[in-house]
Amino acid sequence: MTRTLVPLLQKLRQVTLLRYLVASVGALAVDMGSFLALLSAHVPAMAASAVGYALGIAAHWVLSSRKVFADLVAPEGIERTRQKAMFVMSAMIGLAITTAIVGGASAAGFDPRLAKLVAITASFTATWLLRKRIVFR
């Protein structure tokens, strides 16, 4: 029984990760679209990165709470408010990672678009772990 249960649980985790990845791509489209638009409007890279990320956060909550972790969303009230707050805190950690990487790389003379790609990977990993293990458990 246990031998068949373990692979099934692993497969279910992969499906959740796949759904999270798809939601992240949608949020990333909002983030990157905003970031590139703001860069083209001559907004400083660090600010453009922060605004793009913030808009992506809003998109990610909608997608995550409705499509990825729908069965783990807390009921209305204080539990849901606490969960939203933890989601936002995880996003702020991702935002700090993103702005630090883009800001630091830009200050060092690197292309901010390449820095953003590095930041995406680091931020995705951190927020996935926080949301899977803490926010939606």
Coordinates of N, CA, C and O in Angstrom, one line a residue:
M1 N 0.8 -1.2 0.0 CA 0.0 0.0 0.0 C 0.9 1.3 0.0 O 0.6 2.2 -0.8
T2 N 1.9 1.3 0.9 CA 2.7 2.5 1.0 C 3.5 2.7 -0.3 O 3.8 3.8 -0.7
R3 N 3.9 1.6 -1.0 CA 4.7 1.7 -2.2 C 3.9 2.4 -3.3 O 4.5 3.0 -4.2
T4 N 2.6 2.2 -3.3 CA 1.8 2.8 -4.4 C 1.4 4.2 -3.9 O 1.2 5.1 -4.8
L5 N 1.3 4.5 -2.7 CA 0.9 5.8 -2.2 C 2.0 6.8 -2.4 O 1.7 8.0 -2.8
V6 N 3.3 6.5 -2.2 CA 4.4 7.4 -2.3 C 4.5 8.0 -3.7 O 4.5 9.2 -3.9
P7 N 4.5 7.1 -4.8 CA 4.5 7.7 -6.1 C 3.3 8.6 -6.5 O 3.4 9.6 -7.2
L8 N 2.2 8.2 -6.0 CA 1.0 9.0 -6.2 C 1.1 10.4 -5.6 O 0.8 11.4 -6.2
L9 N 1.6 10.4 -4.4 CA 1.8 11.7 -3.7 C 2.8 12.6 -4.4 O 2.6 13.8 -4.5
Q10 N 3.9 11.9 -4.9 CA 4.9 12.7 -5.6 C 4.3 13.2 -6.9 O 4.6 14.4 -7.3
K11 N 3.4 12.5 -7.6 CA 2.8 12.9 -8.8 C 1.9 14.1 -8.5 O 1.8 15.1 -9.3
L12 N 1.1 14.0 -7.4 CA 0.2 15.1 -7.1 C 1.0 16.4 -6.8 O 0.6 17.5 -7.1
R13 N 2.2 16.3 -6.1 CA 3.0 17.4 -5.9 C 3.5 18.0 -7.2 O 3.6 19.3 -7.3
Q14 N 3.8 17.2 -8.1 CA 4.3 17.7 -9.4 C 3.2 18.4 -10.1 O 3.4 19.4 -10.8
V15 N 2.0 18.0 -10.0 CA 0.8 18.6 -10.6 C 0.6 20.0 -10.0 O 0.4 21.0 -10.7
T16 N 0.7 20.1 -8.7 CA 0.6 21.4 -8.0 C 1.7 22.3 -8.5 O 1.5 23.5 -8.8
L17 N 2.9 21.8 -8.6 CA 4.0 22.6 -9.0 C 3.8 23.0 -10.5 O 4.1 24.2 -10.8
L18 N 3.3 22.1 -11.3 CA 3.0 22.5 -12.7 C 1.9 23.6 -12.7 O 2.1 24.6 -13.5
R19 N 0.9 23.5 -11.9 CA -0.1 24.6 -11.9 C 0.5 25.9 -11.4 O 0.2 27.0 -11.9
Y20 N 1.4 25.8 -10.4 CA 2.0 27.0 -9.8 C 2.9 27.6 -10.9 O 3.0 28.8 -11.0
L21 N 3.6 26.8 -11.7 CA 4.5 27.2 -12.7 C 3.6 28.0 -13.8 O 4.0 29.1 -14.2
V22 N 2.5 27.5 -14.1 CA 1.6 28.1 -15.1 C 1.1 29.5 -14.6 O 1.1 30.5 -15.2
A23 N 0.7 29.5 -13.3 CA 0.3 30.7 -12.7 C 1.4 31.7 -12.6 O 1.2 32.9 -12.8
S24 N 2.6 31.2 -12.3 CA 3.8 32.1 -12.3 C 4.1 32.7 -13.6 O 4.5 33.9 -13.7
V25 N 3.9 31.9 -14.7 CA 4.1 32.4 -16.0 C 3.1 33.6 -16.3 O 3.5 34.6 -16.9
G26 N 1.9 33.4 -15.9 CA 0.9 34.5 -16.1 C 1.3 35.7 -15.3 O 1.2 36.8 -15.9
A27 N 1.6 35.5 -14.1 CA 2.0 36.7 -13.3 C 3.3 37.3 -13.8 O 3.5 38.5 -13.8
L28 N 4.2 36.5 -14.3 CA 5.5 37.0 -14.9 C 5.2 37.8 -16.1 O 5.9 38.8 -16.4
A29 N 4.2 37.4 -16.9 CA 3.8 38.2 -18.1 C 3.4 39.6 -17.7 O 3.8 40.6 -18.3
V30 N 2.6 39.7 -16.6 CA 2.2 41.0 -16.1 C 3.4 41.8 -15.6 O 3.6 42.9 -15.9
D31 N 4.3 41.1 -14.8 CA 5.5 41.7 -14.3 C 6.4 42.2 -15.4 O 6.8 43.4 -15.4
M32 N 6.8 41.3 -16.3 CA 7.8 41.7 -17.3 C 7.2 42.7 -18.3 O 7.9 43.6 -18.7
G33 N 5.9 42.6 -18.6 CA 5.3 43.5 -19.5 C 5.4 44.9 -18.9 O 5.7 45.9 -19.6
S34 N 5.1 45.0 -17.6 CA 5.1 46.3 -16.9 C 6.5 46.8 -16.8 O 6.8 48.0 -17.1
F35 N 7.4 45.9 -16.5 CA 8.9 46.2 -16.3 C 9.4 46.8 -17.6 O 10.0 47.9 -17.6
L36 N 9.2 46.1 -18.7 CA 9.7 46.6 -20.0 C 9.1 47.9 -20.4 O 9.7 48.8 -21.0
A37 N 7.8 48.0 -20.2 CA 7.1 49.3 -20.6 C 7.7 50.4 -19.8 O 7.9 51.5 -20.3
L38 N 7.9 50.2 -18.5 CA 8.4 51.3 -17.6 C 9.9 51.6 -18.0 O 10.3 52.8 -18.0
L39 N 10.7 50.6 -18.3 CA 12.0 50.9 -18.8 C 12.0 51.7 -20.1 O 12.8 52.6 -20.2
S40 N 11.1 51.4 -21.0 CA 11.0 52.1 -22.2 C 10.6 53.6 -22.0 O 10.8 54.5 -22.8
A41 N 9.9 53.8 -20.9 CA 9.5 55.1 -20.5 C 10.5 55.8 -19.6 O 10.3 56.9 -19.0
H42 N 11.7 55.3 -19.6 CA 12.9 55.8 -18.9 C 12.7 55.9 -17.3 O 13.4 56.7 -16.7
V43 N 11.9 54.9 -16.8 CA 11.8 54.8 -15.4 C 13.1 54.0 -14.9 O 13.5 53.1 -15.6
P44 N 13.8 54.4 -13.9 CA 15.0 53.7 -13.4 C 14.7 52.2 -13.2 O 13.6 51.8 -12.8
A45 N 15.7 51.4 -13.6 CA 15.5 49.9 -13.6 C 15.0 49.4 -12.2 O 14.1 48.5 -12.2
M46 N 15.5 49.9 -11.1 CA 15.1 49.3 -9.8 C 13.7 49.6 -9.6 O 12.9 48.7 -9.1
A47 N 13.2 50.8 -9.9 CA 11.8 51.2 -9.6 C 10.9 50.4 -10.6 O 9.8 50.0 -10.2
A48 N 11.3 50.3 -11.9 CA 10.5 49.6 -12.8 C 10.4 48.1 -12.4 O 9.3 47.5 -12.6
S49 N 11.4 47.6 -11.9 CA 11.4 46.2 -11.4 C 10.4 46.0 -10.3 O 9.6 45.1 -10.2
A50 N 10.5 47.0 -9.3 CA 9.6 46.9 -8.2 C 8.1 47.0 -8.5 O 7.2 46.3 -8.1
V51 N 7.8 48.0 -9.4 CA 6.4 48.2 -9.9 C 5.9 47.0 -10.6 O 4.8 46.5 -10.4
G52 N 6.7 46.5 -11.5 CA 6.3 45.3 -12.3 C 6.1 44.1 -11.4 O 5.1 43.4 -11.6
Y53 N 7.0 43.9 -10.4 CA 6.8 42.8 -9.5 C 5.5 43.0 -8.7 O 4.8 42.0 -8.5
A54 N 5.2 44.2 -8.2 CA 4.0 44.4 -7.4 C 2.8 44.1 -8.2 O 1.8 43.5 -7.7
L55 N 2.7 44.5 -9.5 CA 1.6 44.1 -10.3 C 1.5 42.6 -10.5 O 0.4 42.1 -10.6
G56 N 2.6 42.0 -10.7 CA 2.7 40.5 -10.8 C 2.2 39.8 -9.5 O 1.5 38.8 -9.6
I57 N 2.4 40.4 -8.4 CA 1.9 39.9 -7.1 C 0.4 39.8 -7.1 O -0.2 38.7 -6.7
A58 N -0.2 40.8 -7.5 CA -1.7 40.9 -7.5 C -2.2 39.8 -8.5 O -3.2 39.0 -8.1
A59 N -1.6 39.7 -9.6 CA -2.0 38.6 -10.6 C -1.8 37.2 -10.0 O -2.6 36.3 -10.2
H60 N -0.7 37.1 -9.3 CA -0.3 35.8 -8.8 C -1.3 35.3 -7.7 O -1.7 34.1 -7.6
W61 N -1.7 36.2 -6.8 CA -2.7 35.9 -5.8 C -4.0 35.3 -6.4 O -4.5 34.3 -6.0
V62 N -4.5 36.0 -7.4 CA -5.7 35.6 -8.1 C -5.5 34.2 -8.7 O -6.4 33.3 -8.4
L63 N -4.5 34.0 -9.4 CA -4.2 32.7 -10.0 C -3.9 31.6 -9.0 O -4.5 30.5 -9.1
S64 N -3.1 31.9 -8.0 CA -2.8 30.9 -7.0 C -4.0 30.5 -6.1 O -4.2 29.3 -5.8
S65 N -4.7 31.5 -5.7 CA -5.9 31.2 -4.8 C -7.0 30.5 -5.5 O -7.8 29.8 -4.9
R66 N -7.1 30.7 -6.8 CA -8.2 30.1 -7.6 C -7.9 28.8 -8.4 O -8.7 28.0 -8.6
K67 N -6.6 28.7 -8.8 CA -6.2 27.6 -9.7 C -5.1 26.7 -9.1 O -5.1 25.5 -9.5
V68 N -4.3 27.2 -8.2 CA -3.2 26.3 -7.8 C -3.5 25.7 -6.4 O -3.4 24.5 -6.2
F69 N -3.9 26.5 -5.5 CA -4.1 26.1 -4.1 C -5.6 26.3 -3.7 O -5.9 26.5 -2.5
A70 N -6.5 26.2 -4.6 CA -7.9 26.5 -4.4 C -8.5 25.7 -3.2 O -9.2 26.2 -2.4
D71 N -8.1 24.4 -3.1 CA -8.6 23.6 -2.0 C -7.9 23.9 -0.6 O -8.3 23.4 0.4
L72 N -6.9 24.7 -0.6 CA -6.2 25.1 0.6 C -6.4 26.5 1.0 O -5.8 27.0 2.0
V73 N -7.3 27.3 0.3 CA -7.5 28.6 0.6 C -8.4 28.6 1.9 O -9.4 27.9 2.0
A74 N -8.0 29.5 2.8 CA -8.7 29.6 4.1 C -10.1 30.1 3.9 O -10.3 30.9 2.9
P75 N -11.0 29.7 4.7 CA -12.4 30.3 4.6 C -12.3 31.8 4.9 O -11.4 32.3 5.5
E76 N -13.4 32.5 4.5 CA -13.5 33.9 4.7 C -13.3 34.2 6.2 O -13.6 33.4 7.1
G77 N -12.8 35.4 6.5 CA -12.6 35.9 7.9 C -11.2 36.0 8.2 O -10.3 36.2 7.4
I78 N -10.9 35.8 9.5 CA -9.5 36.1 10.0 C -8.5 35.1 9.4 O -7.4 35.5 9.1
E79 N -8.9 33.9 9.2 CA -8.0 32.9 8.6 C -7.6 33.3 7.2 O -6.4 33.2 6.8
R80 N -8.5 33.7 6.4 CA -8.2 34.2 5.0 C -7.4 35.4 5.0 O -6.4 35.6 4.3
T81 N -7.7 36.4 5.9 CA -6.9 37.6 6.1 C -5.4 37.2 6.4 O -4.5 37.8 5.9
R82 N -5.3 36.3 7.3 CA -3.9 35.9 7.7 C -3.2 35.2 6.5 O -2.0 35.5 6.3
Q83 N -3.9 34.4 5.8 CA -3.3 33.8 4.6 C -2.9 34.8 3.6 O -1.8 34.7 3.0
K84 N -3.8 35.8 3.3 CA -3.4 36.8 2.4 C -2.2 37.6 2.9 O -1.3 38.0 2.1
A85 N -2.1 37.9 4.1 CA -1.0 38.6 4.7 C 0.3 37.8 4.5 O 1.4 38.3 4.1
M86 N 0.2 36.5 4.8 CA 1.4 35.6 4.5 C 1.8 35.6 3.1 O 3.0 35.6 2.7
F87 N 0.8 35.6 2.2 CA 1.1 35.6 0.8 C 1.8 36.9 0.4 O 2.8 36.8 -0.3
V88 N 1.3 38.0 0.9 CA 2.0 39.3 0.6 C 3.4 39.3 1.2 O 4.3 39.8 0.6
M89 N 3.6 38.7 2.4 CA 4.9 38.7 3.0 C 5.8 37.8 2.1 O 7.0 38.2 1.9
S90 N 5.4 36.7 1.6 CA 6.2 35.9 0.7 C 6.5 36.7 -0.5 O 7.7 36.6 -1.0
A91 N 5.6 37.5 -1.0 CA 5.8 38.3 -2.2 C 6.8 39.4 -1.9 O 7.7 39.7 -2.8
M92 N 6.8 39.9 -0.7 CA 7.7 41.0 -0.3 C 9.1 40.4 -0.3 O 10.1 41.1 -0.6
I93 N 9.3 39.2 0.2 CA 10.6 38.5 0.2 C 11.0 38.4 -1.3 O 12.2 38.7 -1.6
G94 N 10.1 38.0 -2.2 CA 10.5 37.9 -3.6 C 10.8 39.2 -4.2 O 11.7 39.3 -5.0
L95 N 10.1 40.2 -3.8 CA 10.3 41.6 -4.2 C 11.7 42.1 -3.8 O 12.5 42.7 -4.6
A96 N 12.1 41.8 -2.5 CA 13.4 42.2 -2.0 C 14.5 41.5 -2.8 O 15.5 42.1 -3.2
I97 N 14.3 40.2 -3.1 CA 15.3 39.5 -3.9 C 15.4 40.1 -5.3 O 16.5 40.3 -5.8
T98 N 14.2 40.4 -5.9 CA 14.2 40.9 -7.3 C 14.9 42.3 -7.3 O 15.8 42.5 -8.2
T99 N 14.5 43.2 -6.5 CA 15.0 44.5 -6.5 C 16.5 44.6 -6.2 O 17.3 45.3 -6.7
A100 N 16.9 43.7 -5.2 CA 18.4 43.7 -4.9 C 19.2 43.2 -6.0 O 20.3 43.7 -6.3
I101 N 18.7 42.1 -6.7 CA 19.5 41.6 -7.8 C 19.5 42.6 -9.0 O 20.6 42.9 -9.5
V102 N 18.4 43.1 -9.4 CA 18.3 44.1 -10.5 C 19.1 45.3 -10.1 O 19.8 45.9 -10.9
G103 N 18.8 45.9 -8.9 CA 19.5 47.1 -8.5 C 21.0 46.9 -8.5 O 21.8 47.8 -9.0
G104 N 21.5 45.8 -7.8 CA 22.9 45.6 -7.7 C 23.6 45.4 -9.1 O 24.6 45.9 -9.3
A105 N 22.9 44.6 -9.9 CA 23.5 44.3 -11.2 C 23.5 45.6 -12.1 O 24.5 45.8 -12.8
S106 N 22.4 46.4 -12.0 CA 22.4 47.6 -12.8 C 23.5 48.6 -12.3 O 24.2 49.2 -13.1
A107 N 23.7 48.7 -11.0 CA 24.7 49.5 -10.5 C 26.1 49.1 -10.9 O 27.0 49.9 -11.0
A108 N 26.3 47.7 -11.1 CA 27.5 47.2 -11.5 C 27.7 47.2 -13.0 O 28.8 46.8 -13.5
G109 N 26.7 47.8 -13.7 CA 26.9 48.0 -15.2 C 26.3 46.9 -16.0 O 26.5 46.9 -17.2
F110 N 25.6 45.9 -15.4 CA 25.0 44.8 -16.2 C 23.7 45.2 -16.8 O 23.0 46.1 -16.3
D111 N 23.3 44.6 -17.9 CA 22.0 44.9 -18.5 C 20.9 44.5 -17.5 O 20.8 43.3 -17.1
P112 N 20.0 45.4 -17.2 CA 18.9 45.1 -16.2 C 18.0 44.0 -16.7 O 17.4 43.3 -15.9
R113 N 17.9 43.8 -18.0 CA 17.0 42.7 -18.5 C 17.6 41.4 -18.2 O 16.9 40.4 -17.8
L114 N 18.9 41.2 -18.3 CA 19.6 40.0 -17.9 C 19.5 39.8 -16.4 O 19.3 38.7 -15.9
A115 N 19.7 40.9 -15.6 CA 19.6 40.8 -14.2 C 18.2 40.3 -13.8 O 18.0 39.5 -12.8
K116 N 17.2 40.8 -14.5 CA 15.8 40.5 -14.2 C 15.6 39.0 -14.4 O 14.9 38.3 -13.6
L117 N 16.2 38.4 -15.4 CA 16.1 36.9 -15.6 C 16.7 36.1 -14.4 O 16.1 35.2 -14.0
V118 N 17.8 36.6 -13.9 CA 18.4 35.9 -12.7 C 17.5 36.1 -11.5 O 17.2 35.2 -10.8
A119 N 16.9 37.3 -11.4 CA 16.0 37.6 -10.3 C 14.8 36.8 -10.3 O 14.2 36.3 -9.3
I120 N 14.3 36.5 -11.5 CA 13.0 35.7 -11.7 C 13.3 34.3 -11.1 O 12.4 33.8 -10.4
T121 N 14.4 33.7 -11.5 CA 14.7 32.4 -11.0 C 14.8 32.3 -9.4 O 14.2 31.5 -8.8
A122 N 15.5 33.3 -8.9 CA 15.7 33.3 -7.4 C 14.4 33.6 -6.7 O 14.1 32.9 -5.7
S123 N 13.6 34.5 -7.2 CA 12.4 34.9 -6.6 C 11.4 33.7 -6.7 O 10.6 33.5 -5.8
F124 N 11.3 33.1 -7.9 CA 10.4 32.0 -8.1 C 10.6 30.9 -7.0 O 9.7 30.4 -6.4
T125 N 11.9 30.5 -6.9 CA 12.3 29.5 -6.0 C 11.9 29.8 -4.5 O 11.3 29.0 -3.8
A126 N 12.2 31.0 -4.1 CA 11.9 31.4 -2.7 C 10.4 31.5 -2.5 O 9.9 30.9 -1.5
T127 N 9.6 32.1 -3.4 CA 8.2 32.2 -3.2 C 7.5 30.9 -3.3 O 6.5 30.6 -2.5
W128 N 7.9 30.0 -4.2 CA 7.3 28.6 -4.2 C 7.5 27.9 -2.9 O 6.5 27.4 -2.4
L129 N 8.7 27.9 -2.4 CA 8.9 27.2 -1.1 C 8.1 27.8 0.0 O 7.5 27.1 0.8
L130 N 8.1 29.1 0.1 CA 7.3 29.8 1.2 C 5.8 29.5 1.0 O 5.1 29.2 2.0
R131 N 5.3 29.6 -0.2 CA 3.8 29.4 -0.4 C 3.4 27.9 -0.2 O 2.4 27.6 0.4
K132 N 4.2 27.0 -0.7 CA 3.9 25.6 -0.6 C 4.0 25.1 0.9 O 3.1 24.3 1.3
R133 N 5.0 25.6 1.6 CA 5.3 25.1 2.9 C 4.6 25.9 4.1 O 4.5 25.3 5.2
I134 N 4.3 27.1 3.8 CA 3.8 28.0 4.9 C 2.4 28.6 4.6 O 1.5 28.4 5.3
V135 N 2.3 29.3 3.4 CA 1.1 30.0 3.2 C -0.1 29.1 2.9 O -1.2 29.2 3.5
F136 N 0.1 28.1 2.0 CA -1.0 27.2 1.6 C -0.7 25.8 2.1 O -0.3 24.9 1.3
R137 N -0.7 25.6 3.4 CA -0.4 24.2 3.9 C -1.7 23.6 4.5 O -2.7 24.1 4.7

